[in-house]
Amino acid sequence: PRLLSQFFFADERVTRVVAEINGLDAELDPQQYLVLLNQLHLSQAHLLAILEQIMEECIPTQRHSRDYLVKFPEELLVDNLGNHMLFAAECLLAGTFLEVEEADGAQLRPQARNLLCSLELVRTVLREQSLSQPGSYPEPVRAVLVQFDRLFAEFELSYVSSLVAVKSPEEIYRQQEIIVLFCETVERALRLGYLTQEMIDGYEPLLMFTIPRLAIISGLLIYPEGPLSLERSPEQMSRVFSPFYNLLKKIRDLLRVLSVEELCLLERSLCRAE
């Protein structure tokens, strides 16, 4: 049950698969090579998962910040992102640029080298510790883990930044403004009886359409200084709304001529419309 013991056997499996790959002629048996390559990815993912648990147990307060993950596109935030980063580092060190431009890859290679060297050191230190005292983490072990965690985070941010356009702090703030607008819209809709708590608790599908519609009205009339403020230029708005800048101006102008009763009737109609 000890994590270090689990790490030892996971590390053994990675070493064994690597040895099999090195002893295989990929051109003579490409199918077997692909099988072993898949086994390597799975075994490395298992090894990294255990290593993650060890770091959470050993250095929970010394982990490198992962706040930068909020800048990544949602499609990249998958369970195997760490294993993908490790594979990317191995490719870069081998001179293969699968996803990034060659110039970016050349800049990333030193980071990839440092990361992989640090991982090898972690594997060596943890193997030795698992064979001597599998229930403790002395200071040298902690220091190696802290260094690896930092290098991994730095490479992950650098690699993804060269791969896709990460969100700027301004865009993140704009998204948070939209979240606040939606929350205030729901609170107001509950207060006015447009929605019920039962609809929200039951994940009523109609809410996927109702809440954004009500949020547009709230953003244009009730909270005009929020994320839908048309006093800003389209470039200053969130990318969610900026393509519809001119349309939003027309909607705002139409809403302004409505009476309170007409606005209430419109909002109730939007809650029922499909």
PDB file of C-alpha atoms in Angstrom:
ATOM      1  CA  PRO A   1       0.000   0.000   0.000  1.00  0.00           C
ATOM      2  CA  ARG A   2       2.960   2.402   0.351  1.00  0.00           C
ATOM      3  CA  LEU A   3       3.285   4.900  -2.474  1.00  0.00           C
ATOM      4  CA  LEU A   4       7.031   4.378  -2.745  1.00  0.00           C
ATOM      5  CA  SER A   5       6.484   0.655  -3.211  1.00  0.00           C
ATOM      6  CA  GLN A   6       3.911   1.352  -5.908  1.00  0.00           C
ATOM      7  CA  PHE A   7       6.369   3.731  -7.543  1.00  0.00           C
ATOM      8  CA  PHE A   8       9.078   1.054  -7.544  1.00  0.00           C
ATOM      9  CA  PHE A   9       6.964  -1.442  -9.481  1.00  0.00           C
ATOM     10  CA  ALA A  10       5.609   1.219 -11.841  1.00  0.00           C
ATOM     11  CA  ASP A  11       9.179   2.339 -12.528  1.00  0.00           C
ATOM     12  CA  GLU A  12      10.202  -1.273 -13.157  1.00  0.00           C
ATOM     13  CA  ARG A  13       7.491  -1.574 -15.783  1.00  0.00           C
ATOM     14  CA  VAL A  14       8.615   1.595 -17.588  1.00  0.00           C
ATOM     15  CA  THR A  15      12.207   0.366 -17.581  1.00  0.00           C
ATOM     16  CA  ARG A  16      11.167  -3.010 -18.940  1.00  0.00           C
ATOM     17  CA  VAL A  17       9.077  -1.559 -21.775  1.00  0.00           C
ATOM     18  CA  VAL A  18      11.879   0.850 -22.743  1.00  0.00           C
ATOM     19  CA  ALA A  19      14.325  -2.061 -22.853  1.00  0.00           C
ATOM     20  CA  GLU A  20      11.975  -3.996 -25.146  1.00  0.00           C
ATOM     21  CA  ILE A  21      11.625  -0.996 -27.461  1.00  0.00           C
ATOM     22  CA  ASN A  22      15.377  -0.497 -27.605  1.00  0.00           C
ATOM     23  CA  GLY A  23      15.870  -4.152 -28.494  1.00  0.00           C
ATOM     24  CA  LEU A  24      13.296  -4.122 -31.279  1.00  0.00           C
ATOM     25  CA  ASP A  25      13.862  -3.260 -34.924  1.00  0.00           C
ATOM     26  CA  ALA A  26      10.880  -1.009 -35.659  1.00  0.00           C
ATOM     27  CA  GLU A  27      11.280  -1.411 -39.430  1.00  0.00           C
ATOM     28  CA  LEU A  28      11.124  -5.214 -39.249  1.00  0.00           C
ATOM     29  CA  ASP A  29       8.193  -5.338 -36.839  1.00  0.00           C
ATOM     30  CA  PRO A  30       6.320  -2.003 -36.938  1.00  0.00           C
ATOM     31  CA  GLN A  31       3.150  -3.471 -35.426  1.00  0.00           C
ATOM     32  CA  GLN A  32       4.955  -4.717 -32.333  1.00  0.00           C
ATOM     33  CA  TYR A  33       6.714  -1.361 -32.082  1.00  0.00           C
ATOM     34  CA  LEU A  34       3.352   0.435 -31.956  1.00  0.00           C
ATOM     35  CA  VAL A  35       2.113  -2.003 -29.313  1.00  0.00           C
ATOM     36  CA  LEU A  36       5.176  -1.350 -27.156  1.00  0.00           C
ATOM     37  CA  LEU A  37       4.908   2.389 -27.707  1.00  0.00           C
ATOM     38  CA  ASN A  38       1.336   2.314 -26.451  1.00  0.00           C
ATOM     39  CA  GLN A  39       2.439   0.268 -23.435  1.00  0.00           C
ATOM     40  CA  LEU A  40       5.135   2.847 -22.751  1.00  0.00           C
ATOM     41  CA  HIS A  41       2.628   5.704 -22.768  1.00  0.00           C
ATOM     42  CA  LEU A  42       0.311   3.813 -20.416  1.00  0.00           C
ATOM     43  CA  SER A  43       3.103   2.836 -18.045  1.00  0.00           C
ATOM     44  CA  GLN A  44       4.502   6.382 -18.004  1.00  0.00           C
ATOM     45  CA  ALA A  45       1.048   7.773 -17.274  1.00  0.00           C
ATOM     46  CA  HIS A  46       0.730   5.345 -14.357  1.00  0.00           C
ATOM     47  CA  LEU A  47       4.179   6.327 -13.104  1.00  0.00           C
ATOM     48  CA  LEU A  48       3.352  10.050 -13.273  1.00  0.00           C
ATOM     49  CA  ALA A  49       0.055   9.474 -11.463  1.00  0.00           C
ATOM     50  CA  ILE A  50       1.849   7.794  -8.559  1.00  0.00           C
ATOM     51  CA  LEU A  51       4.511  10.493  -8.578  1.00  0.00           C
ATOM     52  CA  GLU A  52       1.760  13.105  -8.336  1.00  0.00           C
ATOM     53  CA  GLN A  53       0.370  11.323  -5.262  1.00  0.00           C
ATOM     54  CA  ILE A  54       3.844  11.184  -3.719  1.00  0.00           C
ATOM     55  CA  MET A  55       4.339  14.923  -4.198  1.00  0.00           C
ATOM     56  CA  GLU A  56       0.939  15.644  -2.674  1.00  0.00           C
ATOM     57  CA  GLU A  57       1.913  13.519   0.322  1.00  0.00           C
ATOM     58  CA  CYS A  58       5.529  14.662   0.596  1.00  0.00           C
ATOM     59  CA  ILE A  59       5.624  18.348  -0.446  1.00  0.00           C
ATOM     60  CA  PRO A  60       1.985  19.562  -0.400  1.00  0.00           C
ATOM     61  CA  THR A  61       2.902  23.104   0.686  1.00  0.00           C
ATOM     62  CA  GLN A  62       5.903  23.386  -1.638  1.00  0.00           C
ATOM     63  CA  ARG A  63       4.172  22.559  -4.905  1.00  0.00           C
ATOM     64  CA  HIS A  64       4.753  24.983  -7.755  1.00  0.00           C
ATOM     65  CA  SER A  65       1.690  27.094  -8.513  1.00  0.00           C
ATOM     66  CA  ARG A  66      -0.578  25.784 -11.270  1.00  0.00           C
ATOM     67  CA  ASP A  67      -2.661  28.946 -11.494  1.00  0.00           C
ATOM     68  CA  TYR A  68      -1.561  29.296 -15.107  1.00  0.00           C
ATOM     69  CA  LEU A  69      -3.884  26.424 -16.035  1.00  0.00           C
ATOM     70  CA  VAL A  70      -6.814  28.853 -16.122  1.00  0.00           C
ATOM     71  CA  LYS A  71      -5.148  30.438 -19.168  1.00  0.00           C
ATOM     72  CA  PHE A  72      -5.270  27.181 -21.147  1.00  0.00           C
ATOM     73  CA  PRO A  73      -8.090  26.368 -23.576  1.00  0.00           C
ATOM     74  CA  GLU A  74     -10.539  23.951 -21.980  1.00  0.00           C
ATOM     75  CA  GLU A  75      -9.892  21.258 -24.585  1.00  0.00           C
ATOM     76  CA  LEU A  76      -6.308  20.953 -23.321  1.00  0.00           C
ATOM     77  CA  LEU A  77      -7.291  20.382 -19.703  1.00  0.00           C
ATOM     78  CA  VAL A  78      -7.477  16.599 -19.927  1.00  0.00           C
ATOM     79  CA  ASP A  79      -6.395  13.895 -17.505  1.00  0.00           C
ATOM     80  CA  ASN A  80      -3.360  12.863 -19.569  1.00  0.00           C
ATOM     81  CA  LEU A  81      -1.956  16.369 -20.049  1.00  0.00           C
ATOM     82  CA  GLY A  82       1.060  15.543 -17.881  1.00  0.00           C
ATOM     83  CA  ASN A  83       1.899  12.463 -19.897  1.00  0.00           C
ATOM     84  CA  HIS A  84       1.515  14.457 -23.102  1.00  0.00           C
ATOM     85  CA  MET A  85       3.997  17.021 -21.762  1.00  0.00           C
ATOM     86  CA  LEU A  86       6.483  14.256 -20.981  1.00  0.00           C
ATOM     87  CA  PHE A  87       6.129  12.812 -24.489  1.00  0.00           C
ATOM     88  CA  ALA A  88       6.565  16.302 -25.966  1.00  0.00           C
ATOM     89  CA  ALA A  89       9.765  16.801 -23.959  1.00  0.00           C
ATOM     90  CA  GLU A  90      11.157  13.476 -25.210  1.00  0.00           C
ATOM     91  CA  CYS A  91      10.358  14.410 -28.812  1.00  0.00           C
ATOM     92  CA  LEU A  92      11.987  17.822 -28.451  1.00  0.00           C
ATOM     93  CA  LEU A  93      15.119  16.316 -26.966  1.00  0.00           C
ATOM     94  CA  ALA A  94      15.278  13.903 -29.897  1.00  0.00           C
ATOM     95  CA  GLY A  95      15.007  16.814 -32.334  1.00  0.00           C
ATOM     96  CA  THR A  96      11.451  16.037 -33.416  1.00  0.00           C
ATOM     97  CA  PHE A  97       9.039  18.974 -33.542  1.00  0.00           C
ATOM     98  CA  LEU A  98       5.602  17.381 -33.827  1.00  0.00           C
ATOM     99  CA  GLU A  99       3.358  20.246 -32.732  1.00  0.00           C
ATOM    100  CA  VAL A 100       5.488  23.393 -32.491  1.00  0.00           C
ATOM    101  CA  GLU A 101       7.465  25.436 -34.959  1.00  0.00           C
ATOM    102  CA  GLU A 102      11.127  24.525 -35.274  1.00  0.00           C
ATOM    103  CA  ALA A 103      12.258  27.856 -33.824  1.00  0.00           C
ATOM    104  CA  ASP A 104       9.995  27.423 -30.797  1.00  0.00           C
ATOM    105  CA  GLY A 105      11.155  23.836 -30.413  1.00  0.00           C
ATOM    106  CA  ALA A 106      14.786  24.901 -30.372  1.00  0.00           C
ATOM    107  CA  GLN A 107      14.037  27.341 -27.554  1.00  0.00           C
ATOM    108  CA  LEU A 108      12.139  24.680 -25.614  1.00  0.00           C
ATOM    109  CA  ARG A 109      14.827  22.006 -25.882  1.00  0.00           C
ATOM    110  CA  PRO A 110      16.891  23.199 -22.885  1.00  0.00           C
ATOM    111  CA  GLN A 111      13.773  23.113 -20.713  1.00  0.00           C
ATOM    112  CA  ALA A 112      12.892  19.674 -22.050  1.00  0.00           C
ATOM    113  CA  ARG A 113      16.403  18.432 -21.282  1.00  0.00           C
ATOM    114  CA  ASN A 114      16.314  19.795 -17.733  1.00  0.00           C
ATOM    115  CA  LEU A 115      12.890  18.273 -17.145  1.00  0.00           C
ATOM    116  CA  LEU A 116      13.865  14.796 -18.346  1.00  0.00           C
ATOM    117  CA  CYS A 117      17.146  14.873 -16.398  1.00  0.00           C
ATOM    118  CA  SER A 118      15.200  15.877 -13.308  1.00  0.00           C
ATOM    119  CA  LEU A 119      12.740  13.031 -13.874  1.00  0.00           C
ATOM    120  CA  GLU A 120      15.590  10.524 -14.134  1.00  0.00           C
ATOM    121  CA  LEU A 121      17.015  11.849 -10.872  1.00  0.00           C
ATOM    122  CA  VAL A 122      13.596  11.546  -9.210  1.00  0.00           C
ATOM    123  CA  ARG A 123      13.266   7.966 -10.420  1.00  0.00           C
ATOM    124  CA  THR A 124      16.716   7.069  -9.095  1.00  0.00           C
ATOM    125  CA  VAL A 125      16.195   8.723  -5.713  1.00  0.00           C
ATOM    126  CA  LEU A 126      12.720   7.280  -5.179  1.00  0.00           C
ATOM    127  CA  ARG A 127      13.833   3.779  -6.193  1.00  0.00           C
ATOM    128  CA  GLU A 128      16.664   3.919  -3.665  1.00  0.00           C
ATOM    129  CA  GLN A 129      14.337   5.280  -0.992  1.00  0.00           C
ATOM    130  CA  SER A 130      11.733   2.585  -1.686  1.00  0.00           C
ATOM    131  CA  LEU A 131      14.369  -0.114  -1.154  1.00  0.00           C
ATOM    132  CA  SER A 132      15.743   1.381   2.056  1.00  0.00           C
ATOM    133  CA  GLN A 133      12.972   3.253   3.909  1.00  0.00           C
ATOM    134  CA  PRO A 134       9.726   3.108   1.922  1.00  0.00           C
ATOM    135  CA  GLY A 135       7.762   4.885   4.630  1.00  0.00           C
ATOM    136  CA  SER A 136       9.689   8.165   4.880  1.00  0.00           C
ATOM    137  CA  TYR A 137      10.776  11.108   2.760  1.00  0.00           C
ATOM    138  CA  PRO A 138      14.079  12.642   3.957  1.00  0.00           C
ATOM    139  CA  GLU A 139      15.062  16.168   2.953  1.00  0.00           C
ATOM    140  CA  PRO A 140      17.165  15.153  -0.109  1.00  0.00           C
ATOM    141  CA  VAL A 141      14.124  13.362  -1.530  1.00  0.00           C
ATOM    142  CA  ARG A 142      11.923  16.395  -0.900  1.00  0.00           C
ATOM    143  CA  ALA A 143      14.435  18.709  -2.590  1.00  0.00           C
ATOM    144  CA  VAL A 144      14.520  16.541  -5.720  1.00  0.00           C
ATOM    145  CA  LEU A 145      10.723  16.447  -5.874  1.00  0.00           C
ATOM    146  CA  VAL A 146      10.434  20.230  -5.443  1.00  0.00           C
ATOM    147  CA  GLN A 147      12.865  20.779  -8.298  1.00  0.00           C
ATOM    148  CA  PHE A 148      11.059  18.346 -10.601  1.00  0.00           C
ATOM    149  CA  ASP A 149       7.675  19.892  -9.815  1.00  0.00           C
ATOM    150  CA  ARG A 150       8.987  23.371 -10.662  1.00  0.00           C
ATOM    151  CA  LEU A 151      10.654  22.272 -13.902  1.00  0.00           C
ATOM    152  CA  PHE A 152       7.555  20.369 -14.988  1.00  0.00           C
ATOM    153  CA  ALA A 153       5.292  23.384 -14.400  1.00  0.00           C
ATOM    154  CA  GLU A 154       7.666  25.742 -16.207  1.00  0.00           C
ATOM    155  CA  PHE A 155       7.944  23.437 -19.221  1.00  0.00           C
ATOM    156  CA  GLU A 156       4.186  22.867 -19.330  1.00  0.00           C
ATOM    157  CA  LEU A 157       3.455  26.596 -19.418  1.00  0.00           C
ATOM    158  CA  SER A 158       6.167  27.304 -21.983  1.00  0.00           C
ATOM    159  CA  TYR A 159       5.200  24.432 -24.273  1.00  0.00           C
ATOM    160  CA  VAL A 160       1.463  25.146 -24.275  1.00  0.00           C
ATOM    161  CA  SER A 161       2.143  28.879 -24.758  1.00  0.00           C
ATOM    162  CA  SER A 162       4.086  28.059 -27.928  1.00  0.00           C
ATOM    163  CA  LEU A 163       1.344  25.711 -29.077  1.00  0.00           C
ATOM    164  CA  VAL A 164      -1.797  27.815 -28.620  1.00  0.00           C
ATOM    165  CA  ALA A 165      -2.737  31.341 -27.662  1.00  0.00           C
ATOM    166  CA  VAL A 166      -3.192  31.226 -23.898  1.00  0.00           C
ATOM    167  CA  LYS A 167      -5.683  33.573 -22.298  1.00  0.00           C
ATOM    168  CA  SER A 168      -4.381  36.904 -21.136  1.00  0.00           C
ATOM    169  CA  PRO A 169      -5.102  38.132 -17.578  1.00  0.00           C
ATOM    170  CA  GLU A 170      -7.515  40.633 -19.122  1.00  0.00           C
ATOM    171  CA  GLU A 171      -9.489  37.896 -20.901  1.00  0.00           C
ATOM    172  CA  ILE A 172      -9.641  35.830 -17.700  1.00  0.00           C
ATOM    173  CA  TYR A 173     -10.988  38.865 -15.836  1.00  0.00           C
ATOM    174  CA  ARG A 174     -13.612  39.403 -18.553  1.00  0.00           C
ATOM    175  CA  GLN A 175     -14.722  35.792 -18.206  1.00  0.00           C
ATOM    176  CA  GLN A 176     -15.041  36.269 -14.468  1.00  0.00           C
ATOM    177  CA  GLU A 177     -17.192  39.336 -15.140  1.00  0.00           C
ATOM    178  CA  ILE A 178     -19.489  37.167 -17.279  1.00  0.00           C
ATOM    179  CA  ILE A 179     -19.742  34.607 -14.474  1.00  0.00           C
ATOM    180  CA  VAL A 180     -20.755  37.363 -12.060  1.00  0.00           C
ATOM    181  CA  LEU A 181     -23.316  38.687 -14.553  1.00  0.00           C
ATOM    182  CA  PHE A 182     -24.881  35.254 -14.957  1.00  0.00           C
ATOM    183  CA  CYS A 183     -25.007  34.754 -11.175  1.00  0.00           C
ATOM    184  CA  GLU A 184     -26.687  38.142 -10.663  1.00  0.00           C
ATOM    185  CA  THR A 185     -29.073  37.384 -13.510  1.00  0.00           C
ATOM    186  CA  VAL A 186     -30.127  34.095 -11.908  1.00  0.00           C
ATOM    187  CA  GLU A 187     -30.568  35.805  -8.520  1.00  0.00           C
ATOM    188  CA  ARG A 188     -32.757  38.500 -10.086  1.00  0.00           C
ATOM    189  CA  ALA A 189     -34.780  35.954 -12.089  1.00  0.00           C
ATOM    190  CA  LEU A 190     -35.491  33.980  -8.918  1.00  0.00           C
ATOM    191  CA  ARG A 191     -36.519  37.152  -7.072  1.00  0.00           C
ATOM    192  CA  LEU A 192     -38.915  38.181  -9.865  1.00  0.00           C
ATOM    193  CA  GLY A 193     -40.323  34.691 -10.281  1.00  0.00           C
ATOM    194  CA  TYR A 194     -39.014  34.097 -13.789  1.00  0.00           C
ATOM    195  CA  LEU A 195     -37.267  30.948 -12.582  1.00  0.00           C
ATOM    196  CA  THR A 196     -37.721  28.602  -9.643  1.00  0.00           C
ATOM    197  CA  GLN A 197     -35.147  26.963  -7.440  1.00  0.00           C
ATOM    198  CA  GLU A 198     -36.590  23.585  -8.466  1.00  0.00           C
ATOM    199  CA  MET A 199     -35.724  24.304 -12.109  1.00  0.00           C
ATOM    200  CA  ILE A 200     -32.126  25.037 -11.148  1.00  0.00           C
ATOM    201  CA  ASP A 201     -31.775  22.075  -8.789  1.00  0.00           C
ATOM    202  CA  GLY A 202     -33.266  19.795 -11.437  1.00  0.00           C
ATOM    203  CA  TYR A 203     -30.977  21.095 -14.206  1.00  0.00           C
ATOM    204  CA  GLU A 204     -33.938  22.083 -16.364  1.00  0.00           C
ATOM    205  CA  PRO A 205     -32.620  22.007 -19.990  1.00  0.00           C
ATOM    206  CA  LEU A 206     -34.528  25.187 -20.871  1.00  0.00           C
ATOM    207  CA  LEU A 207     -32.210  27.126 -18.553  1.00  0.00           C
ATOM    208  CA  MET A 208     -29.401  26.736 -21.112  1.00  0.00           C
ATOM    209  CA  PHE A 209     -31.331  29.179 -23.281  1.00  0.00           C
ATOM    210  CA  THR A 210     -33.216  31.191 -20.673  1.00  0.00           C
ATOM    211  CA  ILE A 211     -30.309  32.361 -18.520  1.00  0.00           C
ATOM    212  CA  PRO A 212     -28.149  33.694 -21.400  1.00  0.00           C
ATOM    213  CA  ARG A 213     -31.159  35.542 -22.824  1.00  0.00           C
ATOM    214  CA  LEU A 214     -31.948  37.145 -19.486  1.00  0.00           C
ATOM    215  CA  ALA A 215     -28.241  37.886 -18.963  1.00  0.00           C
ATOM    216  CA  ILE A 216     -28.128  39.900 -22.186  1.00  0.00           C
ATOM    217  CA  ILE A 217     -31.014  42.073 -20.992  1.00  0.00           C
ATOM    218  CA  SER A 218     -29.460  42.431 -17.541  1.00  0.00           C
ATOM    219  CA  GLY A 219     -26.064  43.255 -19.016  1.00  0.00           C
ATOM    220  CA  LEU A 220     -27.461  45.916 -21.331  1.00  0.00           C
ATOM    221  CA  LEU A 221     -29.981  47.616 -19.009  1.00  0.00           C
ATOM    222  CA  ILE A 222     -29.485  46.704 -15.359  1.00  0.00           C
ATOM    223  CA  TYR A 223     -25.692  46.336 -15.154  1.00  0.00           C
ATOM    224  CA  PRO A 224     -24.552  48.588 -18.035  1.00  0.00           C
ATOM    225  CA  GLU A 225     -21.030  48.902 -16.632  1.00  0.00           C
ATOM    226  CA  GLY A 226     -20.475  45.148 -16.634  1.00  0.00           C
ATOM    227  CA  PRO A 227     -19.100  42.827 -19.338  1.00  0.00           C
ATOM    228  CA  LEU A 228     -21.753  43.962 -21.858  1.00  0.00           C
ATOM    229  CA  SER A 229     -20.874  47.638 -21.499  1.00  0.00           C
ATOM    230  CA  LEU A 230     -21.146  49.197 -24.943  1.00  0.00           C
ATOM    231  CA  GLU A 231     -19.069  52.136 -23.790  1.00  0.00           C
ATOM    232  CA  ARG A 232     -16.079  49.890 -24.442  1.00  0.00           C
ATOM    233  CA  SER A 233     -14.741  49.144 -27.886  1.00  0.00           C
ATOM    234  CA  PRO A 234     -15.333  45.620 -29.272  1.00  0.00           C
ATOM    235  CA  GLU A 235     -11.655  44.845 -28.624  1.00  0.00           C
ATOM    236  CA  GLN A 236     -12.148  45.566 -24.917  1.00  0.00           C
ATOM    237  CA  MET A 237     -15.084  43.164 -24.591  1.00  0.00           C
ATOM    238  CA  SER A 238     -14.879  39.448 -24.013  1.00  0.00           C
ATOM    239  CA  ARG A 239     -14.495  37.366 -27.163  1.00  0.00           C
ATOM    240  CA  VAL A 240     -17.840  35.798 -26.250  1.00  0.00           C
ATOM    241  CA  PHE A 241     -19.677  39.036 -27.037  1.00  0.00           C
ATOM    242  CA  SER A 242     -17.340  41.174 -29.173  1.00  0.00           C
ATOM    243  CA  PRO A 243     -18.467  39.656 -32.539  1.00  0.00           C
ATOM    244  CA  PHE A 244     -22.035  40.804 -31.744  1.00  0.00           C
ATOM    245  CA  TYR A 245     -21.174  44.378 -30.762  1.00  0.00           C
ATOM    246  CA  ASN A 246     -23.361  46.080 -33.381  1.00  0.00           C
ATOM    247  CA  LEU A 247     -26.251  43.688 -32.763  1.00  0.00           C
ATOM    248  CA  LEU A 248     -26.057  44.341 -29.016  1.00  0.00           C
ATOM    249  CA  LYS A 249     -26.301  48.089 -29.663  1.00  0.00           C
ATOM    250  CA  LYS A 250     -29.496  47.555 -31.659  1.00  0.00           C
ATOM    251  CA  ILE A 251     -30.945  45.346 -28.913  1.00  0.00           C
ATOM    252  CA  ARG A 252     -30.085  47.942 -26.255  1.00  0.00           C
ATOM    253  CA  ASP A 253     -31.752  50.720 -28.252  1.00  0.00           C
ATOM    254  CA  LEU A 254     -34.918  48.635 -28.614  1.00  0.00           C
ATOM    255  CA  LEU A 255     -34.976  47.715 -24.919  1.00  0.00           C
ATOM    256  CA  ARG A 256     -34.694  51.355 -23.866  1.00  0.00           C
ATOM    257  CA  VAL A 257     -38.066  52.251 -25.416  1.00  0.00           C
ATOM    258  CA  LEU A 258     -39.921  49.535 -23.490  1.00  0.00           C
ATOM    259  CA  SER A 259     -41.962  50.321 -20.404  1.00  0.00           C
ATOM    260  CA  VAL A 260     -41.401  48.389 -17.179  1.00  0.00           C
ATOM    261  CA  GLU A 261     -44.477  46.266 -17.902  1.00  0.00           C
ATOM    262  CA  GLU A 262     -43.339  45.562 -21.463  1.00  0.00           C
ATOM    263  CA  LEU A 263     -39.858  44.622 -20.290  1.00  0.00           C
ATOM    264  CA  CYS A 264     -41.312  42.245 -17.711  1.00  0.00           C
ATOM    265  CA  LEU A 265     -43.523  40.663 -20.376  1.00  0.00           C
ATOM    266  CA  LEU A 266     -40.516  40.282 -22.706  1.00  0.00           C
ATOM    267  CA  GLU A 267     -38.419  38.591 -20.029  1.00  0.00           C
ATOM    268  CA  ARG A 268     -41.208  36.180 -19.128  1.00  0.00           C
ATOM    269  CA  SER A 269     -41.636  35.355 -22.818  1.00  0.00           C
ATOM    270  CA  LEU A 270     -37.919  34.621 -23.114  1.00  0.00           C
ATOM    271  CA  CYS A 271     -38.223  32.181 -20.226  1.00  0.00           C
ATOM    272  CA  ARG A 272     -40.859  30.203 -22.084  1.00  0.00           C
ATOM    273  CA  ALA A 273     -39.607  30.426 -25.652  1.00  0.00           C
ATOM    274  CA  GLU A 274     -37.801  27.433 -27.113  1.00  0.00           C
TER     275      GLU A 274
END
